[in-house]
């Protein structure tokens, strides 16, 4: 509303000024021609209102030019008593000048309006400054965020208005400002976490950037864009608080609850040894003992997932074949189960990983044994695979268990995937496998041991990049 009133006042002032200049030109014409006897030079004054009318009113300036041209012809006829041909020529020139100036001004204003429309159509605050930091343009979004009117900003030093003080209340040195640095160096700068000051003295967090405006390789100003990041800051604080709460729960689960689990496991194992129970009575102790074992394993899995997500474990050169062989040795003798595991290590298989690689193989082999019935046969193989220019180790771990249906394979590695298909993949185990393998820049999937018949068992495939260069370069690549 204020802007429309200002535009109306400006239009009224332009009309009054134009009318005054036209009247002055006519008076000067009569005086110069009649009194001083000069009949050519005075017409140069007529170009002033014609050009102004062309700039302000575009092609409507033709009417002003026509009026002044006819006035010129009439004055010449009145003073000379005859028609002067030169006056018609000058009147024609007036009209041509009006058409040219009006056309060029109209094109310029249309271009200006299109640029202004772009500026006003964005939610980002945009303003421009000259070489001294004074505001030359500003869009509506910027004014709304800052609480100023256009008249209060145009021509003022923007740094003194909105960027004079830091978040902690200390004065901001002008040379530290991105805008000042852009004006000094001609290079664009960005600050992703700063504050601007509103007219009412309050602040709001912003991300802003400053880019130079150059003319003939000289910096003549800068254009600044900024956004209010209050919502982003609140979301970041909420995420940080949620992270702290999650870490608290994990610490609580990893220490206090796990300690209680271990105490319960100890007492149950002691009771089983001393009470010499058998049959159904022994099951009353085995069931809670297995539940406590599962609870401890779950806590351990969650802890390892946290370590993997945070990248808290240092990557180093490890022999994946040796780690797989150690895991197989642990599962070769399972009390009460007939387990056969075939594996012939081909030699060292160096990859960039950490100690958690052991959990990848342990989860796969452990699940194969746990979810199989009767005699369990597991076979592990290692081979080289070339994908493009990258060499990978392929670890195939097959079992003769009940297998995994195709519809379950697609979501097997998702969090908390459960089912009654009687195969591997319950809970977080395989989710941990996927998270760790991804962290090692590898791939993991499951397929049928016998293609097309999932009931014959499954094959887990783990692909890890072979370490063919120095560990330091691999670590940097990561």
Tab-separated table of C-alpha atoms in Angstrom:
chain	number	residue	atom	x	y	z
A	1	UNK	CA	0.000	0.000	0.000
A	2	UNK	CA	2.793	2.383	0.970
A	3	UNK	CA	4.624	1.549	-2.244
A	4	UNK	CA	1.531	2.286	-4.382
A	5	UNK	CA	1.064	5.652	-2.628
A	6	UNK	CA	4.710	6.466	-3.243
A	7	UNK	CA	4.327	5.530	-6.929
A	8	UNK	CA	1.234	7.748	-7.214
A	9	UNK	CA	3.062	10.703	-5.673
A	10	UNK	CA	6.022	10.186	-7.977
A	11	UNK	CA	3.705	10.136	-11.009
A	12	UNK	CA	2.033	13.373	-9.934
A	13	UNK	CA	5.407	15.032	-9.439
A	14	UNK	CA	6.540	13.926	-12.903
A	15	UNK	CA	3.441	15.375	-14.540
A	16	UNK	CA	3.834	18.686	-12.710
A	17	UNK	CA	7.508	18.905	-13.632
A	18	UNK	CA	6.804	18.080	-17.282
A	19	UNK	CA	4.050	20.703	-17.497
A	20	UNK	CA	6.354	23.308	-15.967
A	21	UNK	CA	9.172	22.498	-18.417
A	22	UNK	CA	6.819	22.670	-21.431
A	23	UNK	CA	5.464	26.023	-20.276
A	24	UNK	CA	8.983	27.308	-19.664
A	25	UNK	CA	10.076	26.159	-23.130
A	26	UNK	CA	7.197	28.006	-24.786
A	27	UNK	CA	7.914	31.193	-22.838
A	28	UNK	CA	11.625	30.976	-23.635
A	29	UNK	CA	10.762	30.344	-27.288
A	30	UNK	CA	8.707	33.514	-27.522
A	31	UNK	CA	11.348	35.556	-25.729
A	32	UNK	CA	14.349	34.199	-27.648
A	33	UNK	CA	12.646	34.401	-31.022
A	34	UNK	CA	10.738	37.651	-30.646
A	35	UNK	CA	13.044	39.672	-28.433
A	36	UNK	CA	16.491	38.261	-29.215
A	37	UNK	CA	15.827	37.369	-32.840
A	38	UNK	CA	17.234	33.819	-32.569
A	39	UNK	CA	15.110	31.302	-34.461
A	40	UNK	CA	17.097	28.038	-34.241
A	41	UNK	CA	18.911	27.475	-30.954
A	42	UNK	CA	15.823	27.761	-28.756
A	43	UNK	CA	14.287	24.633	-30.290
A	44	UNK	CA	16.977	22.568	-28.593
A	45	UNK	CA	15.135	23.230	-25.338
A	46	UNK	CA	12.102	21.333	-26.696
A	47	UNK	CA	14.077	18.088	-26.601
A	48	UNK	CA	14.162	18.226	-22.788
A	49	UNK	CA	10.395	17.662	-22.220
A	50	UNK	CA	10.233	15.286	-25.205
A	51	UNK	CA	12.998	13.054	-23.813
A	52	UNK	CA	11.565	13.196	-20.280
A	53	UNK	CA	8.114	12.272	-21.597
A	54	UNK	CA	9.649	9.380	-23.543
A	55	UNK	CA	11.426	8.096	-20.445
A	56	UNK	CA	8.374	8.419	-18.205
A	57	UNK	CA	5.436	7.743	-20.542
A	58	UNK	CA	7.088	5.857	-23.414
A	59	UNK	CA	5.296	6.255	-26.767
A	60	UNK	CA	2.812	8.735	-25.328
A	61	UNK	CA	5.664	11.211	-25.666
A	62	UNK	CA	4.591	11.504	-29.330
A	63	UNK	CA	1.660	13.661	-28.190
A	64	UNK	CA	4.048	15.992	-26.361
A	65	UNK	CA	6.303	16.096	-29.419
A	66	UNK	CA	3.310	16.776	-31.683
A	67	UNK	CA	2.114	19.584	-29.411
A	68	UNK	CA	5.555	21.187	-29.236
A	69	UNK	CA	6.054	20.741	-32.974
A	70	UNK	CA	2.766	22.454	-33.781
A	71	UNK	CA	3.597	25.140	-31.249
A	72	UNK	CA	6.919	25.659	-32.976
A	73	UNK	CA	5.240	25.933	-36.383
A	74	UNK	CA	2.574	28.301	-35.017
A	75	UNK	CA	5.090	30.538	-33.276
A	76	UNK	CA	7.196	30.700	-36.423
A	77	UNK	CA	4.151	31.616	-38.523
A	78	UNK	CA	3.022	34.207	-35.977
A	79	UNK	CA	6.372	35.929	-35.803
A	80	UNK	CA	7.328	35.668	-39.500
A	81	UNK	CA	3.883	36.131	-40.974
A	82	UNK	CA	4.402	33.133	-43.228
A	83	UNK	CA	4.880	29.354	-43.176
A	84	UNK	CA	8.518	28.446	-42.551
A	85	UNK	CA	9.408	24.997	-44.028
A	86	UNK	CA	12.200	24.419	-41.522
A	87	UNK	CA	9.697	24.444	-38.672
A	88	UNK	CA	7.951	21.389	-40.156
A	89	UNK	CA	11.275	19.578	-40.425
A	90	UNK	CA	12.067	20.319	-36.782
A	91	UNK	CA	8.551	19.235	-35.741
A	92	UNK	CA	9.099	15.950	-37.574
A	93	UNK	CA	12.407	15.481	-35.771
A	94	UNK	CA	10.591	16.072	-32.462
A	95	UNK	CA	8.204	13.210	-33.273
A	96	UNK	CA	11.010	10.877	-34.368
A	97	UNK	CA	12.958	11.586	-31.169
A	98	UNK	CA	9.821	10.926	-29.110
A	99	UNK	CA	9.228	7.603	-30.886
A	100	UNK	CA	12.827	6.423	-30.482
A	101	UNK	CA	13.176	7.467	-26.837
A	102	UNK	CA	9.724	6.107	-25.995
A	103	UNK	CA	10.432	2.763	-27.661
A	104	UNK	CA	13.813	2.313	-25.963
A	105	UNK	CA	12.431	3.371	-22.583
A	106	UNK	CA	9.527	0.954	-22.926
A	107	UNK	CA	11.911	-1.922	-23.701
A	108	UNK	CA	14.083	-0.974	-20.753
A	109	UNK	CA	11.144	-0.762	-18.359
A	110	UNK	CA	9.782	-4.124	-19.526
A	111	UNK	CA	13.165	-5.683	-18.853
A	112	UNK	CA	13.271	-3.980	-15.468
A	113	UNK	CA	9.746	-5.188	-14.664
A	114	UNK	CA	10.646	-8.777	-15.591
A	115	UNK	CA	13.697	-8.635	-13.337
A	116	UNK	CA	11.619	-7.087	-10.566
A	117	UNK	CA	8.996	-9.824	-11.021
A	118	UNK	CA	11.693	-12.466	-10.608
A	119	UNK	CA	12.975	-10.754	-7.476
A	120	UNK	CA	9.494	-10.510	-5.983
A	121	UNK	CA	8.530	-14.093	-6.879
A	122	UNK	CA	11.085	-15.766	-4.613
A	123	UNK	CA	10.943	-16.447	-0.896
A	124	UNK	CA	14.637	-15.629	-0.617
A	125	UNK	CA	15.653	-12.190	0.541
A	126	UNK	CA	17.630	-10.362	-2.146
A	127	UNK	CA	19.294	-6.978	-2.028
A	128	UNK	CA	22.020	-5.196	-3.956
A	129	UNK	CA	24.672	-2.764	-2.761
A	130	UNK	CA	27.022	-0.371	-4.506
A	131	UNK	CA	30.770	-0.202	-3.985
A	132	UNK	CA	30.316	1.557	-0.630
A	133	UNK	CA	27.797	-0.959	0.679
A	134	UNK	CA	24.753	1.272	0.152
A	135	UNK	CA	21.533	-0.476	-0.828
A	136	UNK	CA	20.529	-0.040	-4.463
A	137	UNK	CA	17.681	-2.560	-4.638
A	138	UNK	CA	15.823	-4.909	-2.311
A	139	UNK	CA	12.924	-7.306	-2.808
A	140	UNK	CA	9.716	-7.698	-0.835
A	141	UNK	CA	10.790	-10.926	0.901
A	142	UNK	CA	13.881	-9.233	2.314
A	143	UNK	CA	11.853	-6.271	3.560
A	144	UNK	CA	9.330	-8.596	5.198
A	145	UNK	CA	12.020	-10.586	7.023
A	146	UNK	CA	13.866	-7.458	8.143
A	147	UNK	CA	10.806	-5.381	9.062
A	148	UNK	CA	11.850	-2.310	7.064
A	149	UNK	CA	10.144	-0.326	4.314
A	150	UNK	CA	11.918	0.262	1.011
A	151	UNK	CA	12.404	3.965	1.766
A	152	UNK	CA	14.173	3.076	5.015
A	153	UNK	CA	16.718	0.860	3.255
A	154	UNK	CA	17.451	2.284	-0.212
A	155	UNK	CA	20.599	4.401	-0.098
A	156	UNK	CA	21.507	3.263	3.421
A	157	UNK	CA	24.529	1.185	4.414
A	158	UNK	CA	23.019	-2.287	4.795
A	159	UNK	CA	25.787	-3.567	7.075
A	160	UNK	CA	24.991	-0.826	9.607
A	161	UNK	CA	21.296	-1.714	9.468
A	162	UNK	CA	21.220	-5.515	9.693
A	163	UNK	CA	24.716	-6.953	10.214
A	164	UNK	CA	26.399	-4.709	12.754
A	165	UNK	CA	26.540	-7.111	15.716
A	166	UNK	CA	27.335	-10.788	16.215
A	167	UNK	CA	25.039	-13.351	17.801
A	168	UNK	CA	26.828	-12.962	21.153
A	169	UNK	CA	26.355	-9.180	21.193
A	170	UNK	CA	29.913	-8.267	20.204
A	171	UNK	CA	30.366	-5.693	17.408
A	172	UNK	CA	31.045	-7.239	14.021
A	173	UNK	CA	34.122	-5.999	12.213
A	174	UNK	CA	33.032	-4.827	8.782
A	175	UNK	CA	35.949	-6.567	7.066
A	176	UNK	CA	34.686	-9.940	8.387
A	177	UNK	CA	31.391	-9.557	6.536
A	178	UNK	CA	30.984	-11.597	3.348
A	179	UNK	CA	29.669	-8.542	1.510
A	180	UNK	CA	32.692	-6.424	2.437
A	181	UNK	CA	35.012	-9.250	1.424
A	182	UNK	CA	33.245	-9.574	-1.924
A	183	UNK	CA	33.545	-5.836	-2.579
A	184	UNK	CA	37.231	-5.959	-1.656
A	185	UNK	CA	38.219	-9.099	-3.582
A	186	UNK	CA	35.594	-9.577	-6.293
A	187	UNK	CA	35.026	-13.151	-5.080
A	188	UNK	CA	31.722	-14.637	-3.925
A	189	UNK	CA	31.378	-15.785	-0.306
A	190	UNK	CA	28.810	-17.807	1.658
A	191	UNK	CA	28.036	-18.075	5.370
A	192	UNK	CA	25.730	-20.931	6.336
A	193	UNK	CA	25.159	-19.837	9.943
A	194	UNK	CA	24.937	-16.136	10.799
A	195	UNK	CA	22.383	-13.666	12.145
A	196	UNK	CA	20.707	-10.569	10.723
A	197	UNK	CA	19.090	-7.859	12.834
A	198	UNK	CA	15.507	-6.738	12.324
A	199	UNK	CA	14.279	-3.178	12.643
A	200	UNK	CA	12.781	-3.988	16.071
A	201	UNK	CA	16.184	-5.064	17.429
A	202	UNK	CA	15.605	-8.816	17.325
A	203	UNK	CA	17.760	-11.297	15.420
A	204	UNK	CA	17.054	-14.316	13.248
A	205	UNK	CA	19.473	-16.966	11.932
A	206	UNK	CA	20.312	-16.776	8.241
A	207	UNK	CA	22.288	-18.466	5.531
A	208	UNK	CA	23.469	-15.873	3.053
A	209	UNK	CA	25.781	-15.461	0.098
A	210	UNK	CA	27.372	-12.469	-1.570
A	211	UNK	CA	28.373	-12.307	-5.238
A	212	UNK	CA	30.151	-9.475	-7.047
A	213	UNK	CA	28.710	-7.177	-9.701
A	214	UNK	CA	31.439	-6.280	-12.173
A	215	UNK	CA	31.629	-3.737	-14.986
A	216	UNK	CA	34.696	-3.816	-17.240
A	217	UNK	CA	36.466	-6.112	-14.751
A	218	UNK	CA	35.877	-3.637	-11.913
A	219	UNK	CA	33.722	-4.505	-8.893
A	220	UNK	CA	30.909	-1.962	-8.739
A	221	UNK	CA	28.748	-3.667	-6.141
A	222	UNK	CA	27.384	-6.946	-4.855
A	223	UNK	CA	24.158	-8.937	-4.828
A	224	UNK	CA	23.232	-10.654	-1.565
A	225	UNK	CA	20.726	-13.484	-1.153
A	226	UNK	CA	19.646	-14.825	2.230
A	227	UNK	CA	17.109	-17.174	3.799
A	228	UNK	CA	15.703	-17.439	7.294
A	229	UNK	CA	16.941	-20.756	8.721
A	230	UNK	CA	15.005	-20.600	11.998
A	231	UNK	CA	13.024	-23.749	11.161
A	232	UNK	CA	16.186	-25.575	10.121
A	233	UNK	CA	17.923	-24.585	13.373
A	234	UNK	CA	14.969	-25.809	15.417
A	235	UNK	CA	14.956	-29.093	13.498
A	236	UNK	CA	18.708	-29.480	14.036
A	237	UNK	CA	18.280	-28.870	17.760
A	238	UNK	CA	15.477	-31.432	17.921
A	239	UNK	CA	17.606	-33.953	16.025
A	240	UNK	CA	20.555	-33.291	18.328
A	241	UNK	CA	18.349	-33.733	21.385
A	242	UNK	CA	16.910	-36.959	19.955
A	243	UNK	CA	20.454	-38.163	19.287
A	244	UNK	CA	21.463	-37.426	22.877
A	245	UNK	CA	18.423	-39.307	24.139
A	246	UNK	CA	19.172	-42.261	21.856
A	247	UNK	CA	22.783	-42.349	23.040
A	248	UNK	CA	21.557	-42.251	26.623
A	249	UNK	CA	19.247	-45.211	26.016
A	250	UNK	CA	21.993	-47.128	24.215
A	251	UNK	CA	24.429	-46.455	27.058
A	252	UNK	CA	21.782	-47.512	29.553
A	253	UNK	CA	21.056	-50.665	27.578
A	254	UNK	CA	24.705	-51.368	26.881
A	255	UNK	CA	25.847	-51.065	30.479
A	256	UNK	CA	23.153	-51.278	33.138
A	257	UNK	CA	20.714	-53.635	31.398
A	258	UNK	CA	23.499	-55.797	30.011
A	259	UNK	CA	25.037	-56.051	33.489
A	260	UNK	CA	21.702	-57.230	34.841
A	261	UNK	CA	21.481	-59.754	31.988
A	262	UNK	CA	24.912	-61.116	32.831
A	263	UNK	CA	23.970	-61.422	36.477
A	264	UNK	CA	20.818	-63.355	35.555
A	265	UNK	CA	22.780	-65.583	33.141
A	266	UNK	CA	25.332	-66.314	35.846
A	267	UNK	CA	22.738	-67.357	38.408
A	268	UNK	CA	20.811	-69.488	35.882
A	269	UNK	CA	23.978	-71.271	34.709
A	270	UNK	CA	24.974	-71.847	38.342
A	271	UNK	CA	21.517	-73.243	39.119
A	272	UNK	CA	21.672	-75.627	36.139
A	273	UNK	CA	25.050	-76.927	37.280
A	274	UNK	CA	24.129	-77.433	40.953
A	275	UNK	CA	20.500	-78.506	40.785
A	276	UNK	CA	21.153	-81.358	38.354
A	277	UNK	CA	17.751	-80.943	36.728
A	278	UNK	CA	16.602	-82.980	33.762
A	279	UNK	CA	13.737	-83.136	31.287
A	280	UNK	CA	10.924	-80.623	31.642
A	281	UNK	CA	12.328	-79.109	34.832
A	282	UNK	CA	15.570	-78.248	33.036
A	283	UNK	CA	13.581	-76.481	30.287
A	284	UNK	CA	12.222	-74.082	32.893
A	285	UNK	CA	15.774	-72.778	33.305
A	286	UNK	CA	16.868	-73.111	29.668
A	287	UNK	CA	14.087	-70.901	28.289
A	288	UNK	CA	14.858	-67.808	30.410
A	289	UNK	CA	18.575	-68.451	29.902
A	290	UNK	CA	18.120	-68.401	26.113
A	291	UNK	CA	16.031	-65.231	26.428
A	292	UNK	CA	18.830	-63.545	28.362
A	293	UNK	CA	21.364	-64.727	25.768
A	294	UNK	CA	19.192	-63.219	23.018
A	295	UNK	CA	18.820	-59.987	24.979
A	296	UNK	CA	22.588	-59.693	25.408
A	297	UNK	CA	23.157	-60.394	21.721
A	298	UNK	CA	20.589	-57.735	20.803
A	299	UNK	CA	22.317	-55.174	23.013
A	300	UNK	CA	25.658	-56.070	21.462
A	301	UNK	CA	24.181	-55.710	17.964
A	302	UNK	CA	22.725	-52.279	18.739
A	303	UNK	CA	26.072	-51.138	20.136
A	304	UNK	CA	27.872	-52.309	17.012
A	305	UNK	CA	25.299	-50.607	14.784
A	306	UNK	CA	25.965	-47.381	16.633
A	307	UNK	CA	29.710	-47.777	16.140
A	308	UNK	CA	29.216	-48.484	12.439
A	309	UNK	CA	26.933	-45.489	11.902
A	310	UNK	CA	29.271	-43.133	13.752
A	311	UNK	CA	32.379	-44.464	12.026
A	312	UNK	CA	33.932	-44.823	15.460
A	313	UNK	CA	36.027	-47.858	14.511
A	314	UNK	CA	39.225	-47.164	12.589
A	315	UNK	CA	39.497	-48.782	9.177
A	316	UNK	CA	42.667	-50.756	8.501
A	317	UNK	CA	44.091	-53.481	6.294
A	318	UNK	CA	42.617	-56.821	7.401
A	319	UNK	CA	42.716	-60.364	6.052
A	320	UNK	CA	39.054	-61.208	5.409
A	321	UNK	CA	39.871	-64.876	4.689
A	322	UNK	CA	41.573	-65.223	8.061
A	323	UNK	CA	38.582	-63.629	9.815
A	324	UNK	CA	36.171	-65.950	7.995
A	325	UNK	CA	38.319	-68.942	8.950
A	326	UNK	CA	38.247	-67.899	12.630
A	327	UNK	CA	34.450	-67.600	12.569
A	328	UNK	CA	34.128	-71.025	10.937
A	329	UNK	CA	36.369	-72.524	13.624
A	330	UNK	CA	34.062	-71.148	16.327
A	331	UNK	CA	30.974	-72.700	14.737
A	332	UNK	CA	32.526	-76.048	13.766
A	333	UNK	CA	31.655	-77.595	17.140
A	334	UNK	CA	28.192	-76.586	18.339
A	335	UNK	CA	26.980	-78.643	21.329
A	336	UNK	CA	24.007	-80.814	20.412
A	337	UNK	CA	24.210	-80.057	16.683
A	338	UNK	CA	25.674	-81.940	13.731
A	339	UNK	CA	27.501	-79.140	11.886
A	340	UNK	CA	29.812	-79.528	8.895
A	341	UNK	CA	31.507	-76.450	7.425
A	342	UNK	CA	33.697	-76.690	4.344
A	343	UNK	CA	36.187	-73.928	3.632
A	344	UNK	CA	39.603	-73.924	2.007
A	345	UNK	CA	41.235	-70.494	2.411
A	346	UNK	CA	42.886	-69.475	-0.880
A	347	UNK	CA	45.405	-67.334	0.964
A	348	UNK	CA	45.313	-63.777	2.304
A	349	UNK	CA	42.325	-61.680	1.171
A	350	UNK	CA	43.160	-58.121	2.173
A	351	UNK	CA	40.357	-55.574	2.400
A	352	UNK	CA	39.866	-52.215	4.100
A	353	UNK	CA	37.655	-52.952	7.113
A	354	UNK	CA	37.789	-53.362	10.898
A	355	UNK	CA	37.055	-55.877	13.640
A	356	UNK	CA	33.315	-55.661	12.945
A	357	UNK	CA	33.855	-57.632	9.729
A	358	UNK	CA	33.845	-60.680	11.983
A	359	UNK	CA	30.209	-59.931	12.856
A	360	UNK	CA	29.260	-60.027	9.165
A	361	UNK	CA	30.411	-63.630	8.764
A	362	UNK	CA	29.311	-64.615	12.275
A	363	UNK	CA	25.722	-63.464	11.706
A	364	UNK	CA	25.438	-65.277	8.378
A	365	UNK	CA	26.920	-68.591	9.568
A	366	UNK	CA	25.272	-68.385	12.990
A	367	UNK	CA	21.851	-67.852	11.444
A	368	UNK	CA	22.377	-70.751	9.037
A	369	UNK	CA	22.988	-73.076	11.992
A	370	UNK	CA	20.347	-71.604	14.269
A	371	UNK	CA	17.483	-71.778	11.775
A	372	UNK	CA	18.271	-75.177	10.257
A	373	UNK	CA	16.942	-78.533	11.428
A	374	UNK	CA	18.899	-81.744	11.585
A	375	UNK	CA	22.400	-81.991	10.155
A	376	UNK	CA	23.726	-78.642	8.952
A	377	UNK	CA	26.054	-78.386	5.964
A	378	UNK	CA	27.677	-75.016	5.269
A	379	UNK	CA	30.099	-74.318	2.434
A	380	UNK	CA	32.183	-71.143	2.104
A	381	UNK	CA	34.046	-70.107	-1.040
A	382	UNK	CA	36.174	-67.105	-1.978
A	383	UNK	CA	36.814	-65.846	-5.507
A	384	UNK	CA	38.022	-62.767	-7.372
A	385	UNK	CA	35.530	-60.657	-9.322
A	386	UNK	CA	36.332	-57.789	-11.680
A	387	UNK	CA	33.702	-55.032	-11.975
A	388	UNK	CA	34.925	-52.414	-14.402
A	389	UNK	CA	38.350	-51.417	-13.148
A	390	UNK	CA	37.674	-52.559	-9.572
A	391	UNK	CA	38.707	-55.924	-8.154
A	392	UNK	CA	36.511	-57.421	-5.438
A	393	UNK	CA	36.522	-60.519	-3.268
A	394	UNK	CA	33.329	-62.559	-3.491
A	395	UNK	CA	32.474	-64.623	-0.414
A	396	UNK	CA	29.789	-67.277	-1.037
A	397	UNK	CA	28.330	-68.883	2.105
A	398	UNK	CA	25.803	-71.627	1.269
A	399	UNK	CA	23.718	-73.833	3.559
A	400	UNK	CA	21.258	-76.717	3.245
A	401	UNK	CA	18.617	-75.091	5.440
A	402	UNK	CA	14.935	-74.485	4.671
A	403	UNK	CA	15.775	-71.556	2.386
A	404	UNK	CA	14.181	-68.135	2.019
A	405	UNK	CA	11.129	-67.377	-0.194
A	406	UNK	CA	11.642	-64.851	-2.987
A	407	UNK	CA	9.231	-62.294	-1.521
A	408	UNK	CA	11.213	-62.309	1.722
A	409	UNK	CA	14.609	-61.981	0.021
A	410	UNK	CA	13.725	-58.460	-1.149
A	411	UNK	CA	13.286	-57.141	2.392
A	412	UNK	CA	15.574	-59.494	4.270
A	413	UNK	CA	18.134	-56.843	5.201
A	414	UNK	CA	15.659	-54.216	6.380
A	415	UNK	CA	15.352	-53.297	10.008
A	416	UNK	CA	13.276	-55.645	12.176
A	417	UNK	CA	12.405	-57.940	9.274
A	418	UNK	CA	10.755	-60.977	10.796
A	419	UNK	CA	8.843	-63.911	9.464
A	420	UNK	CA	7.803	-67.522	9.908
A	421	UNK	CA	9.793	-68.874	6.992
A	422	UNK	CA	12.212	-70.508	9.410
A	423	UNK	CA	15.358	-69.072	7.893
A	424	UNK	CA	17.970	-66.480	8.656
A	425	UNK	CA	17.189	-62.807	8.962
A	426	UNK	CA	15.261	-62.379	12.194
A	427	UNK	CA	15.607	-59.098	14.059
A	428	UNK	CA	18.613	-56.833	13.644
A	429	UNK	CA	21.213	-59.441	12.701
A	430	UNK	CA	21.099	-59.112	8.932
A	431	UNK	CA	20.369	-55.399	9.181
A	432	UNK	CA	23.718	-55.155	10.971
A	433	UNK	CA	25.324	-57.232	8.202
A	434	UNK	CA	23.981	-54.851	5.535
A	435	UNK	CA	25.013	-51.750	7.484
A	436	UNK	CA	28.554	-53.031	8.008
A	437	UNK	CA	29.052	-54.211	4.422
A	438	UNK	CA	27.774	-50.861	3.133
A	439	UNK	CA	30.221	-49.139	5.444
A	440	UNK	CA	33.020	-51.244	3.942
A	441	UNK	CA	31.879	-50.062	0.450
A	442	UNK	CA	30.759	-53.584	-0.426
A	443	UNK	CA	27.547	-55.379	-1.359
A	444	UNK	CA	25.573	-58.228	0.160
A	445	UNK	CA	22.594	-60.217	-1.077
A	446	UNK	CA	20.971	-63.632	-0.769
A	447	UNK	CA	20.043	-66.126	-3.499
A	448	UNK	CA	18.915	-69.740	-3.812
A	449	UNK	CA	21.629	-72.364	-3.404
A	450	UNK	CA	19.857	-74.304	-6.159
A	451	UNK	CA	18.590	-71.714	-8.662
A	452	UNK	CA	14.798	-71.666	-8.818
A	453	UNK	CA	14.234	-73.845	-5.718
A	454	UNK	CA	14.501	-71.896	-2.471
A	455	UNK	CA	13.667	-74.980	-0.363
A	456	UNK	CA	17.134	-76.428	-1.043
A	457	UNK	CA	18.867	-73.790	1.040
A	458	UNK	CA	20.265	-70.332	0.440
A	459	UNK	CA	23.521	-68.675	-0.472
A	460	UNK	CA	24.660	-65.380	1.030
A	461	UNK	CA	27.040	-63.390	-1.160
A	462	UNK	CA	29.328	-60.723	0.309
A	463	UNK	CA	31.383	-58.563	-2.070
A	464	UNK	CA	34.243	-56.484	-0.648
A	465	UNK	CA	36.719	-54.274	-2.556
A	466	UNK	CA	40.122	-55.959	-2.734
A	467	UNK	CA	42.949	-53.921	-1.241
A	468	UNK	CA	45.230	-53.494	-4.240
A	469	UNK	CA	46.839	-50.187	-3.190
A	470	UNK	CA	48.288	-48.820	0.005
A	471	UNK	CA	45.961	-48.656	3.013
A	472	UNK	CA	46.528	-44.926	3.363
A	473	UNK	CA	45.247	-44.211	-0.135
A	474	UNK	CA	42.240	-46.481	0.429
A	475	UNK	CA	41.470	-44.676	3.643
A	476	UNK	CA	41.682	-41.320	1.914
A	477	UNK	CA	39.394	-42.557	-0.841
A	478	UNK	CA	36.871	-43.407	1.782
